[in-house]
Amino acid sequence: MTRTYALAGIALVALASGGGIACNAREEALLAAIEGDCLLDSDCEGALVCRFRRCHERCETRRDCPFRDDGDRQDCVVVDKPVRICQLDDERHCTRHSDCPGEQLCGADGACRNGCATARDCTPEQVCTQGTCADPADLEGGRLAISGDAPGDGAACIYHSDCPPDDDGLARRCRDGFCGPGCRGDDRDCGRFETCSTAGTDPPATGECTLIGPPDQLFCSPKASEPSGKPEEGGPTATCTCLPGAMSPGMGPEPTQMCRPDGSGYGPCTLEGNPTCSALP
């Protein structure tokens, strides 16, 4: 009898005795693990460790892990720092996050992976892409191939571009590390300088967020050093068009707009400090 089953048997006897012996938290854990392969590291052979009630090999990188049935090596995943383990074959495939053991997430390719914000959250040699850790060998064009079985709403992400479109082709948004609908009938669901394509619908309809104008007029970098900019005078500038009749084309200096200090776009169109010009059309 293994250590696990022996300990579980003790807990069962205590429950059956009816002698007023309360089942403490440890006994409950033993009962919950009775169908597992292990409960403690000492239940596993040699240097194997017990995680998710099963014995696993330790690893530092994927190269430390055995080969899977498909010929690739098992992934090396973080379970509790600093412990990393080789992911078993039947712990890999997923269609939702709850299919994955521990705190792993279902990646864009339908594989259970560690969630991440940067590569520092991953094992050595891995990269952070689309909100999950991946070995470079798993990438196609620098990204994980999106599986039709992987989550849509609720998919892990870092950027909006990490989110696949919904079934209607509308863009999802990345919020707090997970993909969701772009907006539901209200501009408040969108970001700065954006509007919801279904704003005002009743009942609220799912839509997508779009910019209210050309990006180069909505955003700028006040500290950037650009060829046309003058950082020493407050930031980059952009040329603009004066009011009709304000000046003759090709004569004198060009009217300009200065990047606002908050980066929210360019300010009024001025000619040598004289605000007689209109903003870019």
Coordinates of C-alpha atoms in Angstrom, one line a residue:
M1 CA 0.0 0.0 0.0
T2 CA 1.4 3.4 -0.9
R3 CA 1.8 6.2 1.5
T4 CA -1.1 8.0 -0.1
Y5 CA -3.6 5.2 0.2
A6 CA -2.4 4.4 3.7
L7 CA -3.0 7.9 4.9
A8 CA -6.3 8.1 3.1
G9 CA -7.4 4.8 4.8
I10 CA -6.6 6.3 8.2
A11 CA -8.9 9.3 7.4
L12 CA -11.7 6.9 6.3
V13 CA -11.4 4.9 9.5
A14 CA -11.7 8.1 11.5
L15 CA -14.8 9.1 9.7
A16 CA -16.4 5.7 10.1
S17 CA -15.7 5.3 13.8
G18 CA -18.4 7.9 14.8
G19 CA -16.3 8.5 17.9
G20 CA -16.6 12.3 17.6
I21 CA -13.3 12.7 15.9
A22 CA -13.6 15.7 13.6
C23 CA -12.2 15.6 10.1
N24 CA -9.6 18.3 9.9
A25 CA -8.5 20.1 6.8
R26 CA -5.6 17.7 6.2
E27 CA -7.9 14.7 6.4
E28 CA -10.3 16.3 3.8
A29 CA -7.4 16.9 1.5
L30 CA -6.4 13.2 1.8
L31 CA -9.9 12.2 1.0
A32 CA -10.0 14.5 -2.1
A33 CA -6.8 13.0 -3.3
I34 CA -7.7 9.4 -2.9
E35 CA -8.1 8.9 -6.7
G36 CA -4.9 10.7 -7.5
D37 CA -1.5 9.3 -8.1
C38 CA 0.2 11.3 -5.3
L39 CA -0.4 13.7 -2.5
L40 CA 3.1 14.5 -1.4
D41 CA 6.4 14.7 -3.2
S42 CA 7.5 11.8 -1.2
D43 CA 4.8 9.7 -2.9
C44 CA 6.7 10.1 -6.2
E45 CA 9.8 8.2 -7.2
G46 CA 13.3 9.8 -7.0
A47 CA 13.3 13.5 -7.9
L48 CA 9.8 13.6 -9.2
V49 CA 7.4 16.2 -7.6
C50 CA 3.7 15.9 -6.9
R51 CA 1.7 18.6 -8.6
F52 CA -2.0 18.5 -9.6
R53 CA -2.1 15.1 -7.7
R54 CA 0.3 13.5 -10.2
C55 CA 4.0 12.9 -10.3
H56 CA 6.0 15.2 -12.7
E57 CA 9.5 15.7 -13.8
R58 CA 11.3 18.9 -12.8
C59 CA 12.7 21.1 -15.5
E60 CA 14.4 24.5 -16.1
T61 CA 13.5 24.6 -19.8
R62 CA 11.7 22.5 -22.4
R63 CA 15.0 20.8 -23.2
D64 CA 14.8 19.0 -19.9
C65 CA 11.5 17.3 -20.7
P66 CA 10.7 14.0 -22.4
F67 CA 9.1 13.8 -25.8
R68 CA 5.4 13.9 -26.3
D69 CA 3.4 11.5 -28.5
D70 CA 3.5 14.0 -31.4
G71 CA 7.3 14.0 -31.4
D72 CA 7.8 17.4 -29.7
R73 CA 9.1 17.8 -26.2
Q74 CA 6.7 18.4 -23.3
D75 CA 6.4 22.0 -22.3
C76 CA 8.2 23.2 -19.2
V77 CA 5.6 25.2 -17.1
V78 CA 5.8 27.2 -13.9
V79 CA 3.6 25.8 -11.2
D80 CA 4.8 27.6 -8.0
K81 CA 8.0 29.5 -8.1
P82 CA 10.7 28.4 -8.3
V83 CA 9.2 24.9 -9.2
R84 CA 8.8 24.2 -12.9
I85 CA 7.5 20.9 -14.2
C86 CA 7.2 19.0 -17.5
Q87 CA 3.6 19.2 -18.7
L88 CA 2.0 15.8 -19.2
D89 CA 0.4 15.1 -22.6
D90 CA -3.1 14.9 -21.3
E91 CA -2.7 18.2 -19.4
R92 CA -2.1 20.2 -22.6
H93 CA -5.2 20.4 -24.8
C94 CA -7.9 22.8 -23.9
T95 CA -10.9 24.7 -25.2
R96 CA -11.5 26.8 -22.1
H97 CA -9.3 28.0 -19.2
S98 CA -11.0 25.6 -16.7
D99 CA -9.6 22.7 -18.7
C100 CA -6.1 23.6 -17.6
P101 CA -4.6 22.5 -14.3
G102 CA -3.7 25.1 -11.6
E103 CA -3.6 28.7 -12.8
Q104 CA -2.7 27.9 -16.4
L105 CA -4.7 29.6 -19.2
C106 CA -5.9 28.1 -22.4
G107 CA -3.7 29.8 -25.1
A108 CA -4.7 31.0 -28.5
D109 CA -3.5 27.6 -30.0
G110 CA -5.7 25.5 -27.7
A111 CA -2.8 24.5 -25.4
C112 CA -2.6 25.1 -21.6
R113 CA 0.1 27.6 -20.9
N114 CA 1.3 30.0 -18.2
G115 CA -0.3 33.4 -18.3
C116 CA 2.1 36.3 -18.7
A117 CA 2.5 40.1 -19.0
T118 CA 6.2 39.9 -19.9
A119 CA 8.7 37.1 -20.6
R120 CA 9.8 37.4 -17.0
D121 CA 6.6 35.5 -16.1
C122 CA 7.8 32.5 -18.2
T123 CA 10.5 29.8 -18.1
P124 CA 13.9 30.7 -19.5
E125 CA 14.0 30.8 -23.3
Q126 CA 10.3 31.3 -23.6
V127 CA 8.6 34.5 -24.9
C128 CA 5.3 36.1 -23.8
T129 CA 2.8 36.4 -26.7
Q130 CA -0.9 36.9 -26.7
G131 CA -1.0 36.8 -23.0
T132 CA 0.6 33.4 -22.6
C133 CA 4.1 31.9 -22.5
A134 CA 5.4 30.0 -25.5
D135 CA 8.6 28.5 -26.8
P136 CA 9.8 30.1 -30.0
A137 CA 9.4 26.8 -31.8
D138 CA 5.6 27.0 -31.2
L139 CA 5.3 30.3 -33.0
E140 CA 4.3 31.0 -36.6
G141 CA 5.4 34.4 -37.7
G142 CA 6.1 35.4 -34.2
R143 CA 2.7 34.4 -32.8
L144 CA 0.7 31.4 -31.8
A145 CA -1.6 30.0 -34.5
I146 CA -5.2 30.6 -33.4
S147 CA -7.2 27.4 -32.9
G148 CA -10.9 27.3 -33.5
D149 CA -11.2 25.4 -30.2
A150 CA -9.5 28.1 -28.2
P151 CA -11.4 30.7 -26.2
G152 CA -12.8 33.8 -28.0
D153 CA -14.4 35.9 -25.3
G154 CA -12.2 35.4 -22.3
A155 CA -9.0 34.5 -24.3
A156 CA -5.8 35.6 -22.7
C157 CA -4.3 38.8 -24.2
I158 CA -1.9 41.7 -23.8
Y159 CA -2.9 43.9 -26.7
H160 CA -6.2 44.4 -28.5
S161 CA -4.6 42.7 -31.6
D162 CA -4.2 39.5 -29.6
C163 CA -8.0 39.0 -29.6
P164 CA -9.6 37.1 -32.5
P165 CA -12.8 38.7 -34.0
D166 CA -16.1 37.4 -32.9
D167 CA -18.4 35.2 -35.0
D168 CA -19.8 38.4 -36.7
G169 CA -16.3 39.6 -37.6
L170 CA -16.4 42.4 -35.0
A171 CA -13.1 43.2 -33.2
R172 CA -12.8 42.1 -29.6
R173 CA -10.9 44.2 -27.0
C174 CA -8.3 43.2 -24.4
R175 CA -9.3 44.3 -21.0
D176 CA -7.4 43.3 -17.8
G177 CA -5.6 40.5 -19.7
F178 CA -8.7 38.9 -21.3
C179 CA -10.6 39.4 -24.5
G180 CA -14.2 40.6 -24.6
P181 CA -16.7 42.4 -26.8
G182 CA -15.5 45.7 -28.2
C183 CA -18.6 47.6 -26.9
R184 CA -22.3 47.2 -26.2
G185 CA -24.1 50.2 -27.5
D186 CA -22.1 52.8 -25.5
D187 CA -19.0 54.9 -26.1
R188 CA -18.0 54.4 -22.5
D189 CA -17.0 50.8 -23.4
C190 CA -14.3 52.2 -25.7
G191 CA -11.0 53.9 -25.2
R192 CA -9.9 57.5 -25.5
F193 CA -10.8 59.1 -28.8
E194 CA -13.0 56.1 -29.8
T195 CA -16.7 55.6 -30.5
C196 CA -18.9 52.5 -30.4
S197 CA -20.3 51.5 -33.8
T198 CA -23.6 50.6 -32.1
A199 CA -23.8 53.6 -29.8
G200 CA -27.4 54.4 -28.8
T201 CA -28.9 51.0 -29.7
D202 CA -31.8 49.8 -27.5
P203 CA -31.4 47.1 -26.3
P204 CA -27.6 47.6 -26.5
A205 CA -26.1 45.8 -29.4
T206 CA -22.5 44.4 -29.6
G207 CA -20.3 46.6 -31.7
E208 CA -16.7 47.6 -32.2
C209 CA -14.6 50.6 -31.1
T210 CA -13.3 52.9 -33.8
L211 CA -11.2 56.0 -33.7
I212 CA -13.1 59.3 -34.1
G213 CA -10.5 60.7 -36.5
P214 CA -7.1 60.1 -38.2
P215 CA -4.6 58.7 -35.6
D216 CA -1.9 61.2 -36.4
Q217 CA -4.3 64.0 -35.3
L218 CA -5.5 62.2 -32.2
F219 CA -2.2 61.2 -30.7
C220 CA 1.4 62.5 -30.7
S221 CA 4.5 62.2 -28.5
P222 CA 5.4 65.5 -26.9
K223 CA 8.9 64.2 -26.0
A224 CA 9.7 62.5 -29.2
S225 CA 12.5 63.7 -31.4
E226 CA 11.0 63.7 -34.9
P227 CA 12.6 65.1 -38.1
S228 CA 9.9 67.8 -38.2
G229 CA 9.8 68.4 -34.5
K230 CA 11.4 70.9 -32.2
P231 CA 11.7 69.1 -28.9
E232 CA 13.6 71.9 -27.3
E233 CA 10.6 74.1 -27.9
G234 CA 8.0 71.8 -26.4
G235 CA 7.6 68.8 -28.7
P236 CA 7.1 67.8 -32.4
T237 CA 5.1 69.9 -34.8
A238 CA 2.9 69.1 -37.8
T239 CA 2.2 71.3 -40.8
C240 CA -1.4 72.5 -41.3
T241 CA -3.6 74.5 -43.5
C242 CA -4.5 78.2 -42.9
L243 CA -8.0 79.6 -43.3
P244 CA -8.8 80.5 -46.9
G245 CA -7.1 83.7 -47.9
A246 CA -5.0 83.9 -44.8
M247 CA -1.8 83.4 -46.8
S248 CA -0.7 82.8 -50.3
P249 CA 0.6 79.2 -51.1
G250 CA 4.4 79.0 -51.2
M251 CA 5.0 82.4 -49.6
G252 CA 6.5 82.8 -46.2
P253 CA 6.9 80.1 -43.4
E254 CA 4.5 77.2 -43.2
P255 CA 1.8 77.2 -40.5
T256 CA 2.3 74.6 -37.8
Q257 CA 0.6 72.7 -35.0
M258 CA 2.4 71.9 -31.8
C259 CA 1.9 68.6 -30.0
R260 CA -0.1 69.1 -26.8
P261 CA 1.8 68.3 -23.5
D262 CA -0.6 65.4 -22.7
G263 CA 0.0 63.7 -26.1
S264 CA -3.7 64.0 -27.0
G265 CA -3.1 65.4 -30.5
Y266 CA -1.9 68.6 -32.0
G267 CA -3.0 72.1 -30.9
P268 CA -4.4 75.0 -33.0
C269 CA -2.9 75.8 -36.4
T270 CA -0.7 78.9 -36.0
L271 CA 1.5 81.0 -38.3
E272 CA 4.5 82.3 -36.4
G273 CA 2.5 82.3 -33.2
N274 CA -0.5 84.0 -34.8
P275 CA -3.6 81.8 -34.3
T276 CA -5.2 82.7 -37.7
C277 CA -5.1 79.2 -39.1
S278 CA -7.5 76.3 -39.1
A279 CA -6.7 72.8 -38.0
L280 CA -5.9 70.2 -40.6
P281 CA -9.0 69.3 -42.7

